[in-house]
Every structure is written in C-alpha cells, then in structure tokens.
Coordinates of C-alpha atoms in Angstrom, one line a residue:
X1 CA 58.6 -29.2 188.2
X2 CA 57.8 -27.6 184.9
X3 CA 60.2 -24.8 185.6
X4 CA 63.0 -27.2 186.5
X5 CA 62.4 -29.3 183.4
X6 CA 62.6 -26.1 181.3
X7 CA 65.8 -25.1 182.9
X8 CA 67.2 -28.6 182.3
X9 CA 66.1 -28.4 178.7
X10 CA 67.8 -25.0 178.3
X11 CA 71.0 -26.4 179.7
X12 CA 70.9 -29.4 177.4
X13 CA 70.1 -27.2 174.4
X14 CA 72.7 -24.6 175.2
X15 CA 74.5 -23.6 172.0
X16 CA 77.8 -25.3 171.3
X17 CA 79.7 -21.9 171.0
X18 CA 78.5 -21.1 174.6
X19 CA 79.7 -24.4 176.0
X20 CA 83.1 -23.9 174.3
X21 CA 83.3 -20.4 175.8
X22 CA 82.6 -21.8 179.3
X23 CA 85.4 -24.4 178.9
X24 CA 87.7 -21.7 177.6
X25 CA 87.2 -19.6 180.7
X26 CA 87.9 -22.6 182.9
X27 CA 91.0 -23.4 181.0
X28 CA 92.2 -19.8 181.2
X29 CA 91.6 -19.8 184.9
X30 CA 93.6 -23.0 185.4
X31 CA 96.5 -21.5 183.4
X32 CA 96.6 -18.3 185.5
X33 CA 96.3 -20.3 188.8
X34 CA 99.1 -22.6 187.6
X35 CA 101.4 -19.8 186.8
X36 CA 100.7 -18.1 190.1
X37 CA 101.4 -21.3 192.0
X38 CA 104.6 -21.9 190.0
X39 CA 105.8 -18.4 190.8
X40 CA 104.9 -18.7 194.5
X41 CA 106.4 -22.2 195.2
X42 CA 108.8 -22.8 192.4
X43 CA 111.8 -21.0 194.0
X44 CA 111.5 -23.0 197.2
X45 CA 111.0 -26.3 195.6
X46 CA 113.1 -26.1 192.4
X47 CA 116.5 -25.5 194.2
X48 CA 116.4 -28.7 196.3
X49 CA 115.2 -30.8 193.4
X50 CA 118.1 -29.5 191.2
X51 CA 120.7 -30.2 194.0
X52 CA 119.2 -33.7 194.5
X53 CA 119.6 -34.3 190.8
X54 CA 123.1 -32.8 190.6
X55 CA 124.7 -34.0 193.8
X56 CA 122.6 -36.9 195.0
X57 CA 121.3 -34.9 198.0
X58 CA 118.3 -36.8 199.3
X59 CA 116.8 -33.9 201.3
X60 CA 114.3 -32.9 198.5
X61 CA 110.6 -33.5 199.4
X62 CA 109.1 -35.9 196.9
X63 CA 105.6 -34.6 197.4
X64 CA 106.7 -31.0 196.5
X65 CA 108.5 -32.4 193.5
X66 CA 105.4 -34.1 192.3
X67 CA 103.4 -30.9 192.9
X68 CA 105.9 -29.0 190.8
X69 CA 105.7 -31.5 187.9
X70 CA 101.9 -31.3 188.1
X71 CA 102.1 -27.5 188.1
X72 CA 104.3 -27.5 185.0
X73 CA 101.9 -29.9 183.3
X74 CA 99.0 -27.6 184.1
X75 CA 100.9 -24.6 182.6
X76 CA 101.6 -26.6 179.4
X77 CA 98.0 -27.7 179.2
X78 CA 96.7 -24.1 179.8
X79 CA 99.1 -22.7 177.2
X80 CA 98.1 -25.2 174.6
X81 CA 94.4 -24.5 175.3
X82 CA 95.0 -20.8 175.1
X83 CA 96.8 -21.2 171.7
X84 CA 93.9 -23.4 170.5
X85 CA 91.4 -20.7 171.7
X86 CA 93.3 -18.0 169.9
X87 CA 93.3 -20.0 166.6
X88 CA 89.6 -20.8 167.0
X89 CA 88.8 -17.1 167.5
X90 CA 90.8 -16.2 164.4
X91 CA 89.0 -18.9 162.4
X92 CA 85.6 -17.8 163.7
X93 CA 86.3 -14.2 162.8
X94 CA 87.3 -15.3 159.3
X95 CA 84.0 -17.3 159.0
X96 CA 82.0 -14.4 160.2
X97 CA 83.7 -12.1 157.7
X98 CA 83.0 -14.6 154.9
X99 CA 79.3 -14.9 156.0
X100 CA 79.0 -11.1 156.1
X101 CA 80.5 -10.8 152.6
X102 CA 78.1 -13.5 151.4
X103 CA 75.2 -11.7 153.0
X104 CA 76.1 -8.2 151.6
X105 CA 77.6 -9.0 148.2
X106 CA 76.4 -10.6 145.0
X107 CA 78.0 -14.0 144.8
X108 CA 78.3 -13.9 141.0
X109 CA 79.7 -10.4 140.3
X110 CA 81.1 -9.4 143.7
X111 CA 79.0 -6.2 143.7
X112 CA 76.9 -5.2 146.7
X113 CA 73.5 -6.7 146.7
X114 CA 70.0 -5.4 147.3
X115 CA 70.3 -5.9 151.1
X116 CA 73.5 -3.8 151.5
X117 CA 73.1 -1.1 148.8
X118 CA 71.0 1.2 150.9
X119 CA 73.4 1.5 153.8
X120 CA 76.3 2.0 151.4
X121 CA 74.5 4.8 149.5
X122 CA 73.5 6.4 152.8
X123 CA 77.1 6.4 154.0
X124 CA 78.2 7.9 150.7
X125 CA 75.5 10.6 151.1
X126 CA 76.8 11.4 154.6
X127 CA 80.4 11.8 153.5
X128 CA 79.4 13.9 150.5
X129 CA 77.4 16.2 152.8
X130 CA 80.5 16.9 154.9
X131 CA 82.6 17.7 151.8
X132 CA 79.9 19.7 150.0
X133 CA 79.6 17.3 147.0
X134 CA 76.5 16.1 145.2
X135 CA 75.4 12.5 144.8
X136 CA 74.7 11.2 141.4
X137 CA 73.0 7.8 141.2
X138 CA 72.5 5.7 138.1
X139 CA 70.3 2.7 137.4
X140 CA 71.6 0.5 134.6
X141 CA 69.5 -2.2 132.9
X142 CA 70.8 -4.5 130.2
X143 CA 68.8 -4.4 127.0
X144 CA 67.3 -7.7 125.7
X145 CA 69.2 -9.7 128.3
X146 CA 66.5 -12.4 128.4
X147 CA 66.7 -12.9 124.7
X148 CA 70.4 -13.4 124.9
X149 CA 69.9 -15.9 127.8
X150 CA 67.3 -17.8 125.7
X151 CA 69.6 -17.9 122.7
X152 CA 72.9 -18.8 124.4
X153 CA 72.0 -20.2 127.8
X154 CA 72.2 -19.0 131.4
X155 CA 75.9 -19.6 131.6
X156 CA 76.4 -17.1 128.9
X157 CA 74.2 -14.7 130.8
X158 CA 76.3 -15.1 133.9
X159 CA 79.4 -14.3 131.8
X160 CA 77.7 -11.1 130.6
X161 CA 76.9 -10.1 134.1
X162 CA 80.4 -10.7 135.4
X163 CA 82.0 -8.8 132.5
X164 CA 79.6 -6.0 132.8
X165 CA 80.3 -5.6 136.5
X166 CA 84.0 -5.6 135.7
X167 CA 83.7 -2.9 133.1
X168 CA 81.5 -0.7 135.3
X169 CA 83.9 -1.0 138.2
X170 CA 86.8 0.0 136.0
X171 CA 85.2 3.2 134.9
X172 CA 83.5 4.4 138.1
X173 CA 85.4 6.9 140.4
X174 CA 87.1 5.7 143.6
X175 CA 84.8 5.3 146.6
X176 CA 81.8 4.7 144.3
X177 CA 79.0 2.3 145.2
X178 CA 78.3 -0.5 142.7
X179 CA 75.5 -3.0 143.4
X180 CA 73.6 -5.6 141.4
X181 CA 69.9 -5.4 142.4
X182 CA 69.0 -8.7 140.8
X183 CA 68.6 -10.0 137.3
X184 CA 70.3 -7.7 134.8
X185 CA 69.9 -4.5 136.8
X186 CA 72.8 -2.6 138.4
X187 CA 72.9 0.6 140.5
X188 CA 75.9 2.9 141.0
X189 CA 76.4 6.0 143.0
X190 CA 79.3 8.5 143.2
X191 CA 80.1 11.9 144.7
X192 CA 80.7 14.8 142.3
X193 CA 81.5 18.5 142.9
X194 CA 78.4 20.7 142.2
X195 CA 77.9 21.7 138.6
X196 CA 79.9 18.9 136.9
X197 CA 77.1 17.9 134.6
X198 CA 79.4 17.5 131.6
X199 CA 81.7 15.1 133.5
X200 CA 78.7 13.0 134.6
X201 CA 77.3 12.8 131.1
X202 CA 80.8 11.9 129.8
X203 CA 81.0 9.1 132.3
X204 CA 77.5 7.9 131.3
X205 CA 78.5 7.8 127.7
X206 CA 81.6 5.8 128.5
X207 CA 79.5 3.4 130.5
X208 CA 77.2 2.9 127.5
X209 CA 80.2 2.3 125.2
X210 CA 81.8 -0.2 127.6
X211 CA 78.6 -2.2 128.1
X212 CA 78.1 -2.4 124.3
X213 CA 81.5 -3.9 123.6
X214 CA 81.2 -7.5 122.3
X215 CA 81.9 -10.3 124.9
X216 CA 83.6 -13.5 123.6
X217 CA 82.2 -16.6 125.2
X218 CA 82.8 -20.2 124.2
X219 CA 83.3 -19.3 120.6
X220 CA 80.3 -17.0 120.4
X221 CA 80.1 -13.2 120.5
X222 CA 77.6 -11.8 122.9
X223 CA 76.4 -8.3 122.2
X224 CA 74.5 -6.5 124.9
X225 CA 73.7 -2.8 125.4
X226 CA 72.5 -0.9 128.4
X227 CA 69.9 1.7 129.3
X228 CA 71.0 4.2 132.0
X229 CA 68.8 6.4 134.1
X230 CA 70.5 9.2 136.1
X231 CA 69.3 11.3 139.1
X232 CA 71.2 13.7 141.3
X233 CA 70.8 14.9 144.9
X234 CA 71.1 18.7 144.4
X235 CA 67.4 18.8 143.4
X236 CA 66.5 17.2 146.8
X237 CA 68.4 19.4 149.2
X238 CA 66.4 18.8 152.4
X239 CA 66.0 15.0 152.2
X240 CA 67.5 12.8 155.0
X241 CA 70.1 10.2 153.8
X242 CA 67.7 7.3 154.0
X243 CA 64.9 9.2 152.2
X244 CA 67.4 10.6 149.7
X245 CA 68.7 7.2 148.8
X246 CA 65.2 5.8 148.1
X247 CA 64.1 8.8 146.1
X248 CA 67.2 8.9 144.0
X249 CA 66.8 5.2 143.1
X250 CA 63.2 5.7 142.3
X251 CA 63.9 8.7 140.0
X252 CA 66.9 7.0 138.3
X253 CA 64.6 4.0 137.7
X254 CA 62.0 6.2 136.0
X255 CA 64.7 7.8 133.9
X256 CA 66.1 4.3 132.9
X257 CA 62.6 3.3 131.6
X258 CA 62.5 6.5 129.6
X259 CA 65.9 5.6 128.1
X260 CA 64.4 2.2 127.0
X261 CA 61.4 3.9 125.5
X262 CA 63.6 6.3 123.6
X263 CA 65.4 3.4 121.9
X264 CA 67.7 1.7 124.4
X265 CA 71.5 1.9 124.5
X266 CA 71.5 5.5 125.9
X267 CA 71.4 7.4 129.1
X268 CA 68.6 9.7 130.3
X269 CA 68.4 12.3 133.1
X270 CA 65.4 12.2 135.4
X271 CA 62.8 14.9 134.7
X272 CA 59.8 15.7 137.0
X273 CA 57.5 15.1 134.1
X274 CA 58.4 11.4 134.3
X275 CA 57.1 11.2 137.8
X276 CA 53.9 12.9 136.8
X277 CA 53.6 10.5 133.9
X278 CA 54.0 7.5 136.1
X279 CA 51.4 8.9 138.5
X280 CA 49.0 9.5 135.6
X281 CA 49.7 5.9 134.4
X282 CA 48.9 4.6 137.9
X283 CA 45.6 6.6 137.9
X284 CA 44.8 5.2 134.5
X285 CA 45.4 1.6 135.6
X286 CA 43.2 2.1 138.7
X287 CA 40.5 3.7 136.4
X288 CA 40.7 0.8 134.0
X289 CA 40.2 -1.8 136.7
X290 CA 37.3 0.1 138.2
X291 CA 35.9 0.9 134.7
X292 CA 35.7 -2.8 133.7
X293 CA 33.6 -3.5 136.9
X294 CA 31.4 -0.4 136.3
X295 CA 30.8 -1.1 132.6
X296 CA 32.4 2.1 131.5
X297 CA 33.9 0.5 128.3
X298 CA 31.4 0.7 125.5
X299 CA 31.4 -0.3 121.8
X300 CA 31.4 2.3 119.0
X301 CA 30.8 1.3 115.4
X302 CA 32.4 2.3 112.1
X303 CA 30.7 1.7 108.8
X304 CA 31.9 -0.8 106.3
X305 CA 30.8 -0.1 102.7
X306 CA 31.0 -1.8 99.4
X307 CA 33.0 0.7 97.4
X308 CA 31.5 -0.2 94.0
X309 CA 27.8 0.0 95.0
X310 CA 28.1 2.3 98.0
X311 CA 25.9 -0.2 100.0
X312 CA 26.4 -0.5 103.7
X313 CA 27.6 -4.1 104.5
X314 CA 28.3 -3.9 108.2
X315 CA 30.2 -2.3 111.0
X316 CA 33.5 -2.7 112.8
X317 CA 33.3 -2.5 116.6
X318 CA 35.8 -0.1 118.2
X319 CA 36.3 0.2 121.9
X320 CA 35.8 3.5 123.8
X321 CA 36.2 4.3 127.5
X322 CA 33.5 6.6 128.9
X323 CA 35.4 7.6 132.0
X324 CA 33.8 9.9 134.6
X325 CA 37.2 11.4 135.3
X326 CA 39.0 11.3 131.9
X327 CA 36.1 11.7 129.5
X328 CA 35.9 9.7 126.3
X329 CA 39.2 7.9 126.0
X330 CA 40.6 6.5 122.7
X331 CA 41.7 2.8 122.5
X332 CA 45.2 3.9 121.5
X333 CA 45.5 5.0 125.1
X334 CA 44.0 2.3 127.2
X335 CA 44.4 -0.9 125.1
X336 CA 48.2 -1.1 125.5
X337 CA 47.9 -0.5 129.2
X338 CA 45.1 -3.1 129.6
X339 CA 47.3 -5.6 127.8
X340 CA 50.3 -4.9 130.1
X341 CA 48.0 -5.1 133.1
X342 CA 46.6 -8.5 132.0
X343 CA 43.0 -7.4 131.9
X344 CA 42.5 -7.2 128.2
X345 CA 40.6 -10.5 128.1
X346 CA 37.7 -9.5 130.4
X347 CA 37.6 -6.0 128.9
X348 CA 37.4 -7.3 125.3
X349 CA 34.9 -10.0 126.2
X350 CA 32.6 -7.5 127.8
X351 CA 32.7 -5.3 124.7
X352 CA 32.0 -8.3 122.4
X353 CA 29.1 -9.4 124.6
X354 CA 27.5 -5.9 124.3
X355 CA 28.3 -5.6 120.6
X356 CA 26.6 -8.9 119.8
X357 CA 23.5 -7.7 121.7
X358 CA 23.5 -4.4 119.7
X359 CA 24.1 -6.0 116.3
X360 CA 21.4 -8.6 116.9
X361 CA 18.8 -5.9 116.2
X362 CA 20.3 -4.8 112.9
X363 CA 19.3 -6.1 109.5
X364 CA 20.5 -9.7 109.2
X365 CA 22.5 -8.8 106.1
X366 CA 24.8 -6.5 108.2
X367 CA 28.0 -8.0 109.6
X368 CA 29.9 -7.2 112.8
X369 CA 33.7 -7.1 112.9
X370 CA 35.7 -7.2 116.1
X371 CA 39.4 -6.9 116.8
X372 CA 41.2 -9.4 118.9
X373 CA 44.3 -8.7 121.0
X374 CA 47.3 -10.9 120.4
X375 CA 47.2 -11.8 124.1
X376 CA 43.8 -13.3 123.8
X377 CA 45.0 -15.6 121.1
X378 CA 47.4 -17.2 123.7
X379 CA 44.3 -18.5 125.5
X380 CA 43.6 -22.1 124.4
X381 CA 39.9 -21.6 125.4
X382 CA 39.4 -18.5 123.3
X383 CA 37.3 -20.1 120.6
X384 CA 35.0 -21.7 123.2
X385 CA 34.6 -18.3 124.9
X386 CA 33.6 -16.7 121.6
X387 CA 31.1 -19.4 120.9
X388 CA 29.6 -19.1 124.4
X389 CA 29.1 -15.3 123.8
X390 CA 27.3 -16.1 120.5
X391 CA 25.0 -18.5 122.2
X392 CA 24.2 -16.1 125.1
X393 CA 23.4 -13.3 122.6
X394 CA 21.6 -15.7 120.1
X395 CA 23.7 -14.2 117.4
X396 CA 24.4 -16.0 114.1
X397 CA 28.1 -17.0 113.8
X398 CA 28.0 -16.2 110.0
X399 CA 27.4 -12.5 110.8
X400 CA 30.6 -12.3 113.0
X401 CA 34.0 -11.4 111.6
X402 CA 37.0 -11.9 113.9
X403 CA 40.0 -9.6 112.9
X404 CA 43.5 -10.9 113.8
X405 CA 46.4 -8.5 113.4
X406 CA 49.3 -9.7 111.3
X407 CA 51.8 -9.3 114.1
X408 CA 50.1 -12.2 115.9
X409 CA 51.3 -14.7 113.4
X410 CA 55.0 -14.8 114.4
X411 CA 54.2 -15.5 118.1
X412 CA 52.8 -19.0 117.7
X413 CA 51.5 -20.0 114.3
X414 CA 50.4 -23.4 115.5
X415 CA 48.0 -22.0 118.1
X416 CA 46.7 -19.4 115.8
X417 CA 46.0 -22.0 113.1
X418 CA 44.1 -24.1 115.6
X419 CA 42.0 -21.2 116.8
X420 CA 41.2 -20.0 113.3
X421 CA 40.1 -23.5 112.3
X422 CA 37.9 -23.9 115.4
X423 CA 36.2 -20.5 114.7
X424 CA 35.7 -21.1 111.0
X425 CA 34.2 -24.6 111.7
X426 CA 31.4 -22.7 113.5
X427 CA 30.8 -20.4 110.6
X428 CA 32.7 -17.4 111.9
X429 CA 34.8 -15.5 109.2
X430 CA 38.4 -14.6 110.0
X431 CA 40.1 -11.5 108.6
X432 CA 43.9 -10.7 108.6
X433 CA 44.0 -7.2 109.9
X434 CA 46.7 -4.5 109.2
X435 CA 48.1 -6.5 106.3
X436 CA 51.5 -5.2 105.2
X437 CA 52.7 -4.0 108.6
X438 CA 53.7 -7.2 110.3
X439 CA 55.9 -10.2 109.8
X440 CA 53.7 -12.7 108.0
X441 CA 55.0 -14.5 104.9
X442 CA 53.1 -15.5 101.8
X443 CA 53.4 -19.1 102.9
X444 CA 51.6 -18.3 106.1
X445 CA 48.9 -16.5 104.2
X446 CA 48.5 -19.5 102.0
X447 CA 48.4 -22.1 104.7
X448 CA 46.3 -20.2 107.3
X449 CA 42.6 -20.3 106.4
X450 CA 41.7 -16.6 106.3
X451 CA 38.5 -15.4 104.7
X452 CA 39.6 -11.8 104.1
X453 CA 42.6 -9.4 104.3
X454 CA 42.5 -5.8 105.4
X455 CA 45.0 -3.3 104.0
X456 CA 46.4 -1.1 106.8
X457 CA 45.3 2.5 106.9
X458 CA 48.8 3.8 106.7
X459 CA 49.0 2.7 103.0
X460 CA 45.4 3.7 102.1
X461 CA 45.3 7.1 103.6
X462 CA 48.3 8.3 101.5
X463 CA 47.1 7.1 98.2
X464 CA 47.4 9.8 95.6
X465 CA 50.3 11.4 97.5
X466 CA 52.7 8.5 97.9
X467 CA 54.0 6.3 95.0
X468 CA 55.1 3.6 97.5
X469 CA 51.6 3.4 98.9
X470 CA 50.1 3.0 95.5
X471 CA 52.6 0.3 94.6
X472 CA 51.8 -1.6 97.9
X473 CA 48.0 -1.4 97.5
X474 CA 48.3 -2.6 93.9
X475 CA 50.4 -5.5 94.9
X476 CA 48.0 -6.5 97.8
X477 CA 45.0 -6.3 95.5
X478 CA 46.7 -8.5 92.9
X479 CA 47.6 -10.9 95.7
X480 CA 44.0 -11.0 96.9
X481 CA 42.6 -11.7 93.4
X482 CA 45.2 -14.4 92.9
X483 CA 44.3 -16.2 96.2
X484 CA 40.6 -15.4 95.9
X485 CA 40.6 -13.4 99.1
X486 CA 38.3 -10.4 99.3
X487 CA 39.9 -7.2 100.6
X488 CA 38.9 -4.4 102.9
X489 CA 40.7 -1.1 102.8
X490 CA 40.9 1.0 106.0
X491 CA 41.5 4.7 106.3
X492 CA 39.4 6.1 103.4
X493 CA 39.3 9.7 104.3
X494 CA 38.8 11.6 101.1
X495 CA 37.2 11.3 97.6
X496 CA 40.8 11.3 96.1
X497 CA 41.7 8.1 98.1
X498 CA 38.4 6.5 97.1
X499 CA 39.0 7.1 93.4
X500 CA 42.5 5.8 93.6
X501 CA 41.3 2.6 95.3
X502 CA 38.7 1.9 92.7
X503 CA 41.5 1.7 90.1
X504 CA 42.8 -1.5 91.7
X505 CA 39.6 -3.6 91.9
X506 CA 36.6 -4.2 94.1
X507 CA 37.0 -3.5 97.8
X508 CA 35.0 -3.1 101.0
X509 CA 36.1 0.1 102.7
X510 CA 35.8 2.1 105.9
X511 CA 37.0 5.5 107.0
X512 CA 36.0 9.0 108.0
X513 CA 34.7 9.6 104.5
X514 CA 31.7 7.5 105.5
X515 CA 31.4 9.0 109.0
X516 CA 33.2 8.7 112.3
X517 CA 32.6 5.8 114.7
X518 CA 29.4 6.4 116.7
X519 CA 27.7 4.8 119.7
X520 CA 25.1 2.0 119.5
X521 CA 22.1 4.4 120.0
X522 CA 23.2 6.5 117.0
X523 CA 23.7 3.4 114.9
X524 CA 20.2 2.1 115.7
X525 CA 18.6 5.5 115.0
X526 CA 20.4 5.7 111.6
X527 CA 19.5 2.2 110.6
X528 CA 15.9 2.6 111.7
X529 CA 15.7 5.7 109.4
X530 CA 17.0 3.6 106.5
X531 CA 14.8 0.6 107.3
X532 CA 17.8 -1.6 108.1
X533 CA 16.7 -2.8 111.6
X534 CA 15.7 -6.4 112.1
X535 CA 11.9 -6.8 112.1
X536 CA 10.4 -7.2 115.6
X537 CA 8.9 -10.6 116.2
X538 CA 5.1 -10.5 116.3
X539 CA 3.5 -10.7 119.7
X540 CA 1.8 -14.0 120.3
X541 CA -1.9 -13.7 121.4
X542 CA -2.4 -14.6 125.0
X543 CA -4.8 -17.3 126.0
X544 CA -6.9 -15.6 128.6
X545 CA -8.3 -18.8 129.9
X546 CA -4.9 -20.5 130.5
X547 CA -3.0 -17.5 131.7
X548 CA -4.5 -15.4 134.5
X549 CA -4.2 -11.6 134.1
X550 CA -1.6 -9.8 136.2
X551 CA -2.7 -8.3 139.4
X552 CA -1.0 -5.1 138.4
X553 CA -2.8 -5.0 135.1
X554 CA -6.1 -5.4 136.9
X555 CA -5.3 -2.6 139.1

C-alpha cells in the first residue's frame, strides 16, 4: 500500500513540463495516424463525395463521408498542436538561454560573473595552448570606490561600474575574457604571442588612463582610479588549465595589492617575492594569535626624564614580541598586523595588565604611560576595561597616563571626548601623542580635555639640523605655554638635540640618549640600585594561638 501511495503521489506531483511532453507525444501520434488514414482512404471516399456534390449522385456512403470529415478535423487539430508545440519549444529555448545568461553574467555590467569566469579562462588557455600563445591575466580593483559610494550614493557607484566595464571592453583584444568578480573588482584575460611584454604594459597603461577619466553623473563628476595586477602563464608551463587559471588569478591578485601599496592608479607585475611575503604574513598572523595565548607579548619600558633637573619621572610602556620563531619583534612589525586582524584589543589589554603589575612596585612618584590603538577607542566600554585593570592590579589611577595619537581625533571626536572625560574623571591623565603629524585642529585641542601634548620624534630628532623642525618645536612649545599644557619631547638621541630643546622651555623628554627600552627585570634592578622601588609592606606578626602552624613548616 505504501508503495502504491508513493507511486500515486509521484504521478500527482509529476512536473508540468513532463505532463505537457506526454500530451505533445499523443497529439503528434494522432496527427500521424490521421494523415496515414487520410492517405489510405481519402482516394476511395473523396471521389464519390465530390460526384455527389457536383451531380447529385446519391451513391456516396454517408458514414465514409463523416469519417473523412473527422479525419480532416484530426489533421487540423494535430497540425495546430504541432505548431503550438514548435512555438512553445522556441520560447522555452529562449527562456533557457536567458536563464543561462543571468546565471553566467553580471546583471549590472554584462560581464561574466564569478561562477562562469573559470570555465571561460580555461577555454582561453586551451585555445592559446594550441596556437602557442601565452595567457596574460589582470585583476583590476577600483581605488577608493567605497568612499565614492558613501559620498554620491550606490546609484553613482553602479554608474561607475557600468562605465568602467564599457571602457575595459573597448580596449581589450578580441576573444578576451572580462568578468566582474564582485564589488569593484574585475578580472580580464587575453592571449598574447610570447615576448610581447611591451604590448602588455602598453595595454595596462591605457587601461589605467581609461579608468581614471572622469565620469559625469547627475551633474556630478565622479573620479575613480584603478590598481592593476598582472600575471602571465609562461612562468607556469606545466600547469593544467584549471590549475593555471586559479594560480594566475591568485598571482594577479597579489600584484594588484602591491600596486595599491605602491600608491594606487598603476599596474604591477607579479613577482615571486610577493608570494613569499604573503606566506610570511600568514605565518606572522598565526604566530600573533598563538603568541597572545602563550603570553609572548611583553612590556618594555623607556625612561621619561625632566630635562631641566635630569630627574627620572616615569616610563613609557612599549610592546615587544618575544617569539620562539622570529626572536624579539618590534611593534612596528606586529602592531599594524594585529590591528588588521582585529586582535589588538586583547593584545594591548594583556600588556597593560602586566605593565600595571610591574609599575606597582616602583616608587610611587614614577608614572606609567601606555599607548592606545585608534581601534580600541571605537570600543564604548574601553574606559570601563581600563578601570577594571587598575582595580585588578591595585594601581593608583593618578600614576597612569593614556597616550592617544593625534590621528584618532578625526575618526569620531564625540566618542573620543566621551572616553577622555570618563578616564579623567577617575584621575587618569591623557596625553595627545605624535602632535604635529595628524589632522587635529587647534579648536579640537582647546575643547578636548588633554593633560599633556607630546611632540613627535620626527621633529625632535632633527633639531639642530633642520630649520623647519626648530620652527615647529618652537611653535608647539609656545602653544603649550599659552594653553597651560605641559609638553613631552620624544626622540632625544644626542646632546645637541637636548641643548636645542632647552632653548624653548621646560620639557619632559625621552629617547636613546637616556637609554634604550628594557624589560621589566632590568627596570626593577636599576630602580632598586637607585632606591626607587616601592617599600615592601611590613610582615604582620602571626598569632600562634589563633593560627595553627603549617604541617609543612612542622616537617
């Protein structure tokens, strides 16, 4: 019973195209049978019927006449059904072709899409192999496309994509492959005779020029450039078409990112060093993730000194990575990667936690300065996290100085102001770091409640050798005096720089002249030698009657 029910259900759920096909077969059978019947019987029946009509001869068989009429009706019915079937098949083929085009092409630009680009490139590779040509593949990414979208809207972005595809298609050789991979990224591939590097580079330059031409849209002028990465097949002679397609796209993609790093609006050939660089980058990322878990990131400390008295006032905490594989890694290497990976917050918080524990044992007069990533300032709970770390370490907020880089201010001044206010209300001081290198205005400096400004080392380290640096340092020192903001100068590396700084007023300073950054153990040893460690709390006498001695002590 269950099997019969299933068969009945299958019959009821049979697809409509299948049912139509069955009816079409029946109709075609009726048409053929009717034609054969007409041919077989029409000659014997038609003549008497015609004579009866013409001469009134009554010998014609009425039954045969009716059969002939029915036969003709069946032929007409079959022919009409055959014509309808032919029209339906034609429409169905058109619909299938439309569906195929929609599945294989990008609806906006008419280019191939991600689904169909690989087969198209593989077919081009197969044809080029027969003719002895090389395949050149380019990945094109539009520069700052998102910013243009944000400024003018997505309809303007669509207009840019359509016009870009049109310009690319007009310049590419015949039989080339052009696809939009998604967003603002295109890929194109073409066959070239071996050794035509100059022709390829000329085409790439023309593509750059064409993309950069202004686009008029709704009264606005849209200006977009493109970064192009190029790879060619002659360096991969033994690869199969499928493998070659994927490797060419991967290499061209790496070259495109190199073009962006070099300044955008240019083309760049793939070089094997790019692949090695990306592999090294991948190893660094994996090492950073593992290093955070293993506690490999440690704080180092750089002295901060009062330039007038020479007295030590505190330390700035600097991050170092003690990697078992890469050795001691500078923050200039791993901080940008950690920010891009999205792990800068746990990395920084772990360093601050350790630094607070280290600094807790220093003389209470010594302060601790820590740098904060701009990404951390996007966290609305950042102030609460810092306060939690202070409570955990039992560290006085008044001894902590948070350094915020000047480039943070243009991202979201409102959020930065709220965070600064929250931290200062708890007694933490806030310094504006790298002053003179970012985008802050004097009005922001006046309205944001900073406690100190730090002159960037690029200005300080060239004092005595650069007139511009001297002018900038003098202006900043005058600004600090006028706004009653103390100043710290970074990058003091020689006595010449120190003497120049003293001409402009009182500063706190730091730099290699006072020693390189060192680990916590070295700082503790140096402070202990100078008597600058916090006094140890006196041990409380134990009440022998109320507290029983330890079993291990008795043993």
